[in-house]
């Protein structure tokens, strides 16, 4: 009986550890920009603090997960207690988010890999809290001083790891995603190198149409300027062709090269840029975002043209 109980506790510890590690990994996919943006938008702290918080929580979650996976809990089971505190903090945040933003918002708890609304994520946390409590309640006390010290050292190293692996700096974009074989259309230009103004737009978005019409006016005067537009692939090809025809008729933007990409990739790219909607317009230098542009920027035609000219000349 004791052996069965011990085996169940070990398996539970491995399961919880693997789940925490997986959760930490999801926050780095396709990159940290999405999780940074979630923190920035939901908590309201600066971009710099969001970048620090994102790396800290990813490192902490991964460290606690590894300790549980290895069945090392530290003296007085501090690893499990830390897991409970972390889950409770996340749960309080989810309740506040649910009240303020509603039940449809993506909480970002597992990055863009597993999209979850607040109440589903809260339910997940409640289950995890119960499992961690059971593990803490029935597991043996750690008396090995070596394991205790090792758990602290490893945790500190893993918390520091995201700051080394993902240095805080200019936002970068996973541009290679646009050239994946699974994409319905390959970009007509090489956008992973050099300077380009890459725009993510929807055919049905009125703000996108305003932006595209203003871009048309700029490109008419400067046809050599490297604008490029991406649209999300529609579910119905006939409807998409009609929408595209209407979009081009209204914006006169046929001079600007464009491509369609898978809808999921389209959303992931916008979130990777730290945005949550369209139009998203980025001044790209290789894979680094030099600047973001919005519709009011384009309306100030003379100033934005001067800025673009100076940027391209650098």
mmCIF file with all atom_site columns, N, CA, C and O in Angstrom, residues 161-192:
data_model
loop_
_atom_site.group_PDB
_atom_site.id
_atom_site.type_symbol
_atom_site.label_atom_id
_atom_site.label_alt_id
_atom_site.label_comp_id
_atom_site.label_asym_id
_atom_site.label_entity_id
_atom_site.label_seq_id
_atom_site.pdbx_PDB_ins_code
_atom_site.Cartn_x
_atom_site.Cartn_y
_atom_site.Cartn_z
_atom_site.occupancy
_atom_site.B_iso_or_equiv
_atom_site.pdbx_formal_charge
_atom_site.auth_seq_id
_atom_site.auth_comp_id
_atom_site.auth_asym_id
_atom_site.auth_atom_id
_atom_site.pdbx_PDB_model_num
ATOM 1   N N  . UNK A 1 161 ? 17.847 32.127 -16.685 1.00 0.00 ? 161 UNK A N  1
ATOM 2   C CA . UNK A 1 161 ? 18.058 31.653 -18.066 1.00 0.00 ? 161 UNK A CA 1
ATOM 3   C C  . UNK A 1 161 ? 17.297 32.455 -19.126 1.00 0.00 ? 161 UNK A C  1
ATOM 4   O O  . UNK A 1 161 ? 17.878 32.804 -20.165 1.00 0.00 ? 161 UNK A O  1
ATOM 5   N N  . UNK A 1 162 ? 15.983 32.766 -18.938 1.00 0.00 ? 162 UNK A N  1
ATOM 6   C CA . UNK A 1 162 ? 15.280 33.530 -19.985 1.00 0.00 ? 162 UNK A CA 1
ATOM 7   C C  . UNK A 1 162 ? 15.891 34.900 -20.265 1.00 0.00 ? 162 UNK A C  1
ATOM 8   O O  . UNK A 1 162 ? 15.809 35.403 -21.387 1.00 0.00 ? 162 UNK A O  1
ATOM 9   N N  . UNK A 1 163 ? 16.517 35.503 -19.248 1.00 0.00 ? 163 UNK A N  1
ATOM 10  C CA . UNK A 1 163 ? 17.142 36.808 -19.453 1.00 0.00 ? 163 UNK A CA 1
ATOM 11  C C  . UNK A 1 163 ? 18.388 36.683 -20.333 1.00 0.00 ? 163 UNK A C  1
ATOM 12  O O  . UNK A 1 163 ? 18.766 37.640 -21.009 1.00 0.00 ? 163 UNK A O  1
ATOM 13  N N  . UNK A 1 164 ? 19.001 35.474 -20.313 1.00 0.00 ? 164 UNK A N  1
ATOM 14  C CA . UNK A 1 164 ? 20.185 35.221 -21.148 1.00 0.00 ? 164 UNK A CA 1
ATOM 15  C C  . UNK A 1 164 ? 19.766 34.740 -22.531 1.00 0.00 ? 164 UNK A C  1
ATOM 16  O O  . UNK A 1 164 ? 20.304 35.191 -23.551 1.00 0.00 ? 164 UNK A O  1
ATOM 17  N N  . UNK A 1 165 ? 18.786 33.824 -22.566 1.00 0.00 ? 165 UNK A N  1
ATOM 18  C CA . UNK A 1 165 ? 18.345 33.255 -23.843 1.00 0.00 ? 165 UNK A CA 1
ATOM 19  C C  . UNK A 1 165 ? 17.543 34.249 -24.675 1.00 0.00 ? 165 UNK A C  1
ATOM 20  O O  . UNK A 1 165 ? 17.574 34.210 -25.905 1.00 0.00 ? 165 UNK A O  1
ATOM 21  N N  . UNK A 1 166 ? 16.802 35.140 -23.997 1.00 0.00 ? 166 UNK A N  1
ATOM 22  C CA . UNK A 1 166 ? 15.973 36.117 -24.697 1.00 0.00 ? 166 UNK A CA 1
ATOM 23  C C  . UNK A 1 166 ? 16.322 37.515 -24.171 1.00 0.00 ? 166 UNK A C  1
ATOM 24  O O  . UNK A 1 166 ? 15.576 38.097 -23.379 1.00 0.00 ? 166 UNK A O  1
ATOM 25  N N  . UNK A 1 167 ? 17.465 38.056 -24.588 1.00 0.00 ? 167 UNK A N  1
ATOM 26  C CA . UNK A 1 167 ? 17.886 39.367 -24.075 1.00 0.00 ? 167 UNK A CA 1
ATOM 27  C C  . UNK A 1 167 ? 16.835 40.436 -24.350 1.00 0.00 ? 167 UNK A C  1
ATOM 28  O O  . UNK A 1 167 ? 16.194 40.437 -25.406 1.00 0.00 ? 167 UNK A O  1
ATOM 29  N N  . UNK A 1 168 ? 16.653 41.321 -23.387 1.00 0.00 ? 168 UNK A N  1
ATOM 30  C CA . UNK A 1 168 ? 15.696 42.410 -23.560 1.00 0.00 ? 168 UNK A CA 1
ATOM 31  C C  . UNK A 1 168 ? 16.275 43.414 -24.556 1.00 0.00 ? 168 UNK A C  1
ATOM 32  O O  . UNK A 1 168 ? 17.375 43.919 -24.375 1.00 0.00 ? 168 UNK A O  1
ATOM 33  N N  . UNK A 1 169 ? 15.551 43.668 -25.596 1.00 0.00 ? 169 UNK A N  1
ATOM 34  C CA . UNK A 1 169 ? 16.027 44.584 -26.628 1.00 0.00 ? 169 UNK A CA 1
ATOM 35  C C  . UNK A 1 169 ? 14.909 44.884 -27.599 1.00 0.00 ? 169 UNK A C  1
ATOM 36  O O  . UNK A 1 169 ? 13.731 44.697 -27.277 1.00 0.00 ? 169 UNK A O  1
ATOM 37  N N  . UNK A 1 170 ? 15.231 45.338 -28.797 1.00 0.00 ? 170 UNK A N  1
ATOM 38  C CA . UNK A 1 170 ? 14.196 45.642 -29.794 1.00 0.00 ? 170 UNK A CA 1
ATOM 39  C C  . UNK A 1 170 ? 13.366 44.398 -30.120 1.00 0.00 ? 170 UNK A C  1
ATOM 40  O O  . UNK A 1 170 ? 13.883 43.283 -30.128 1.00 0.00 ? 170 UNK A O  1
ATOM 41  N N  . UNK A 1 171 ? 12.084 44.611 -30.380 1.00 0.00 ? 171 UNK A N  1
ATOM 42  C CA . UNK A 1 171 ? 11.211 43.495 -30.737 1.00 0.00 ? 171 UNK A CA 1
ATOM 43  C C  . UNK A 1 171 ? 11.628 42.908 -32.081 1.00 0.00 ? 171 UNK A C  1
ATOM 44  O O  . UNK A 1 171 ? 11.953 43.629 -33.019 1.00 0.00 ? 171 UNK A O  1
ATOM 45  N N  . UNK A 1 172 ? 11.609 41.593 -32.139 1.00 0.00 ? 172 UNK A N  1
ATOM 46  C CA . UNK A 1 172 ? 11.889 40.929 -33.409 1.00 0.00 ? 172 UNK A CA 1
ATOM 47  C C  . UNK A 1 172 ? 10.646 40.154 -33.843 1.00 0.00 ? 172 UNK A C  1
ATOM 48  O O  . UNK A 1 172 ? 9.757  39.882 -33.032 1.00 0.00 ? 172 UNK A O  1
ATOM 49  N N  . UNK A 1 173 ? 10.587 39.821 -35.103 1.00 0.00 ? 173 UNK A N  1
ATOM 50  C CA . UNK A 1 173 ? 9.441  39.116 -35.667 1.00 0.00 ? 173 UNK A CA 1
ATOM 51  C C  . UNK A 1 173 ? 9.887  37.798 -36.287 1.00 0.00 ? 173 UNK A C  1
ATOM 52  O O  . UNK A 1 173 ? 10.945 37.728 -36.923 1.00 0.00 ? 173 UNK A O  1
ATOM 53  N N  . UNK A 1 174 ? 9.094  36.735 -36.136 1.00 0.00 ? 174 UNK A N  1
ATOM 54  C CA . UNK A 1 174 ? 9.429  35.443 -36.755 1.00 0.00 ? 174 UNK A CA 1
ATOM 55  C C  . UNK A 1 174 ? 9.078  35.450 -38.242 1.00 0.00 ? 174 UNK A C  1
ATOM 56  O O  . UNK A 1 174 ? 8.145  34.782 -38.691 1.00 0.00 ? 174 UNK A O  1
ATOM 57  N N  . UNK A 1 175 ? 9.830  36.207 -39.022 1.00 0.00 ? 175 UNK A N  1
ATOM 58  C CA . UNK A 1 175 ? 9.508  36.408 -40.435 1.00 0.00 ? 175 UNK A CA 1
ATOM 59  C C  . UNK A 1 175 ? 9.558  35.110 -41.242 1.00 0.00 ? 175 UNK A C  1
ATOM 60  O O  . UNK A 1 175 ? 8.901  34.993 -42.279 1.00 0.00 ? 175 UNK A O  1
ATOM 61  N N  . UNK A 1 176 ? 10.329 34.142 -40.760 1.00 0.00 ? 176 UNK A N  1
ATOM 62  C CA . UNK A 1 176 ? 10.408 32.870 -41.482 1.00 0.00 ? 176 UNK A CA 1
ATOM 63  C C  . UNK A 1 176 ? 9.054  32.171 -41.534 1.00 0.00 ? 176 UNK A C  1
ATOM 64  O O  . UNK A 1 176 ? 8.804  31.351 -42.430 1.00 0.00 ? 176 UNK A O  1
ATOM 65  N N  . UNK A 1 177 ? 8.162  32.496 -40.574 1.00 0.00 ? 177 UNK A N  1
ATOM 66  C CA . UNK A 1 177 ? 6.808  31.918 -40.574 1.00 0.00 ? 177 UNK A CA 1
ATOM 67  C C  . UNK A 1 177 ? 6.090  32.220 -41.877 1.00 0.00 ? 177 UNK A C  1
ATOM 68  O O  . UNK A 1 177 ? 5.299  31.399 -42.370 1.00 0.00 ? 177 UNK A O  1
ATOM 69  N N  . UNK A 1 178 ? 6.356  33.385 -42.446 1.00 0.00 ? 178 UNK A N  1
ATOM 70  C CA . UNK A 1 178 ? 5.677  33.805 -43.668 1.00 0.00 ? 178 UNK A CA 1
ATOM 71  C C  . UNK A 1 178 ? 6.092  32.956 -44.876 1.00 0.00 ? 178 UNK A C  1
ATOM 72  O O  . UNK A 1 178 ? 5.391  32.934 -45.887 1.00 0.00 ? 178 UNK A O  1
ATOM 73  N N  . UNK A 1 179 ? 7.235  32.263 -44.761 1.00 0.00 ? 179 UNK A N  1
ATOM 74  C CA . UNK A 1 179 ? 7.758  31.476 -45.878 1.00 0.00 ? 179 UNK A CA 1
ATOM 75  C C  . UNK A 1 179 ? 7.615  29.969 -45.643 1.00 0.00 ? 179 UNK A C  1
ATOM 76  O O  . UNK A 1 179 ? 8.156  29.170 -46.403 1.00 0.00 ? 179 UNK A O  1
ATOM 77  N N  . UNK A 1 180 ? 6.887  29.597 -44.588 1.00 0.00 ? 180 UNK A N  1
ATOM 78  C CA . UNK A 1 180 ? 6.706  28.177 -44.288 1.00 0.00 ? 180 UNK A CA 1
ATOM 79  C C  . UNK A 1 180 ? 5.967  27.492 -45.435 1.00 0.00 ? 180 UNK A C  1
ATOM 80  O O  . UNK A 1 180 ? 5.086  28.084 -46.067 1.00 0.00 ? 180 UNK A O  1
ATOM 81  N N  . UNK A 1 181 ? 6.309  26.239 -45.721 1.00 0.00 ? 181 UNK A N  1
ATOM 82  C CA . UNK A 1 181 ? 5.651  25.517 -46.826 1.00 0.00 ? 181 UNK A CA 1
ATOM 83  C C  . UNK A 1 181 ? 4.138  25.433 -46.683 1.00 0.00 ? 181 UNK A C  1
ATOM 84  O O  . UNK A 1 181 ? 3.426  25.339 -47.688 1.00 0.00 ? 181 UNK A O  1
ATOM 85  N N  . UNK A 1 182 ? 3.653  25.491 -45.439 1.00 0.00 ? 182 UNK A N  1
ATOM 86  C CA . UNK A 1 182 ? 2.210  25.355 -45.213 1.00 0.00 ? 182 UNK A CA 1
ATOM 87  C C  . UNK A 1 182 ? 1.430  26.621 -45.588 1.00 0.00 ? 182 UNK A C  1
ATOM 88  O O  . UNK A 1 182 ? 0.201  26.584 -45.691 1.00 0.00 ? 182 UNK A O  1
ATOM 89  N N  . UNK A 1 183 ? 2.133  27.725 -45.805 1.00 0.00 ? 183 UNK A N  1
ATOM 90  C CA . UNK A 1 183 ? 1.439  28.972 -46.146 1.00 0.00 ? 183 UNK A CA 1
ATOM 91  C C  . UNK A 1 183 ? 0.819  28.868 -47.541 1.00 0.00 ? 183 UNK A C  1
ATOM 92  O O  . UNK A 1 183 ? 1.425  28.309 -48.458 1.00 0.00 ? 183 UNK A O  1
ATOM 93  N N  . UNK A 1 184 ? -0.380 29.424 -47.699 1.00 0.00 ? 184 UNK A N  1
ATOM 94  C CA . UNK A 1 184 ? -1.064 29.319 -49.001 1.00 0.00 ? 184 UNK A CA 1
ATOM 95  C C  . UNK A 1 184 ? -0.364 30.088 -50.119 1.00 0.00 ? 184 UNK A C  1
ATOM 96  O O  . UNK A 1 184 ? -0.469 29.724 -51.285 1.00 0.00 ? 184 UNK A O  1
ATOM 97  N N  . UNK A 1 185 ? 0.331  31.168 -49.759 1.00 0.00 ? 185 UNK A N  1
ATOM 98  C CA . UNK A 1 185 ? 1.056  31.955 -50.753 1.00 0.00 ? 185 UNK A CA 1
ATOM 99  C C  . UNK A 1 185 ? 2.423  32.309 -50.194 1.00 0.00 ? 185 UNK A C  1
ATOM 100 O O  . UNK A 1 185 ? 2.537  32.704 -49.036 1.00 0.00 ? 185 UNK A O  1
ATOM 101 N N  . UNK A 1 186 ? 3.440  32.171 -50.989 1.00 0.00 ? 186 UNK A N  1
ATOM 102 C CA . UNK A 1 186 ? 4.769  32.610 -50.572 1.00 0.00 ? 186 UNK A CA 1
ATOM 103 C C  . UNK A 1 186 ? 4.914  34.093 -50.892 1.00 0.00 ? 186 UNK A C  1
ATOM 104 O O  . UNK A 1 186 ? 4.473  34.545 -51.958 1.00 0.00 ? 186 UNK A O  1
ATOM 105 N N  . UNK A 1 187 ? 5.469  34.893 -49.989 1.00 0.00 ? 187 UNK A N  1
ATOM 106 C CA . UNK A 1 187 ? 5.644  36.328 -50.275 1.00 0.00 ? 187 UNK A CA 1
ATOM 107 C C  . UNK A 1 187 ? 6.385  36.557 -51.583 1.00 0.00 ? 187 UNK A C  1
ATOM 108 O O  . UNK A 1 187 ? 7.295  35.799 -51.937 1.00 0.00 ? 187 UNK A O  1
ATOM 109 N N  . UNK A 1 188 ? 5.989  37.590 -52.281 1.00 0.00 ? 188 UNK A N  1
ATOM 110 C CA . UNK A 1 188 ? 6.563  37.875 -53.595 1.00 0.00 ? 188 UNK A CA 1
ATOM 111 C C  . UNK A 1 188 ? 7.932  38.535 -53.485 1.00 0.00 ? 188 UNK A C  1
ATOM 112 O O  . UNK A 1 188 ? 8.601  38.738 -54.498 1.00 0.00 ? 188 UNK A O  1
ATOM 113 N N  . UNK A 1 189 ? 8.310  38.899 -52.261 1.00 0.00 ? 189 UNK A N  1
ATOM 114 C CA . UNK A 1 189 ? 9.603  39.536 -52.034 1.00 0.00 ? 189 UNK A CA 1
ATOM 115 C C  . UNK A 1 189 ? 10.289 38.878 -50.843 1.00 0.00 ? 189 UNK A C  1
ATOM 116 O O  . UNK A 1 189 ? 9.644  38.226 -50.035 1.00 0.00 ? 189 UNK A O  1
ATOM 117 N N  . UNK A 1 190 ? 11.588 39.081 -50.736 1.00 0.00 ? 190 UNK A N  1
ATOM 118 C CA . UNK A 1 190 ? 12.345 38.609 -49.581 1.00 0.00 ? 190 UNK A CA 1
ATOM 119 C C  . UNK A 1 190 ? 12.232 39.668 -48.474 1.00 0.00 ? 190 UNK A C  1
ATOM 120 O O  . UNK A 1 190 ? 12.787 40.758 -48.588 1.00 0.00 ? 190 UNK A O  1
ATOM 121 N N  . UNK A 1 191 ? 11.480 39.328 -47.442 1.00 0.00 ? 191 UNK A N  1
ATOM 122 C CA . UNK A 1 191 ? 11.193 40.281 -46.369 1.00 0.00 ? 191 UNK A CA 1
ATOM 123 C C  . UNK A 1 191 ? 12.003 40.009 -45.109 1.00 0.00 ? 191 UNK A C  1
ATOM 124 O O  . UNK A 1 191 ? 11.876 40.755 -44.135 1.00 0.00 ? 191 UNK A O  1
ATOM 125 N N  . UNK A 1 192 ? 12.813 38.967 -45.130 1.00 0.00 ? 192 UNK A N  1
ATOM 126 C CA . UNK A 1 192 ? 13.599 38.638 -43.935 1.00 0.00 ? 192 UNK A CA 1
ATOM 127 C C  . UNK A 1 192 ? 14.883 39.441 -43.852 1.00 0.00 ? 192 UNK A C  1
ATOM 128 O O  . UNK A 1 192 ? 15.543 39.446 -42.808 1.00 0.00 ? 192 UNK A O  1
#
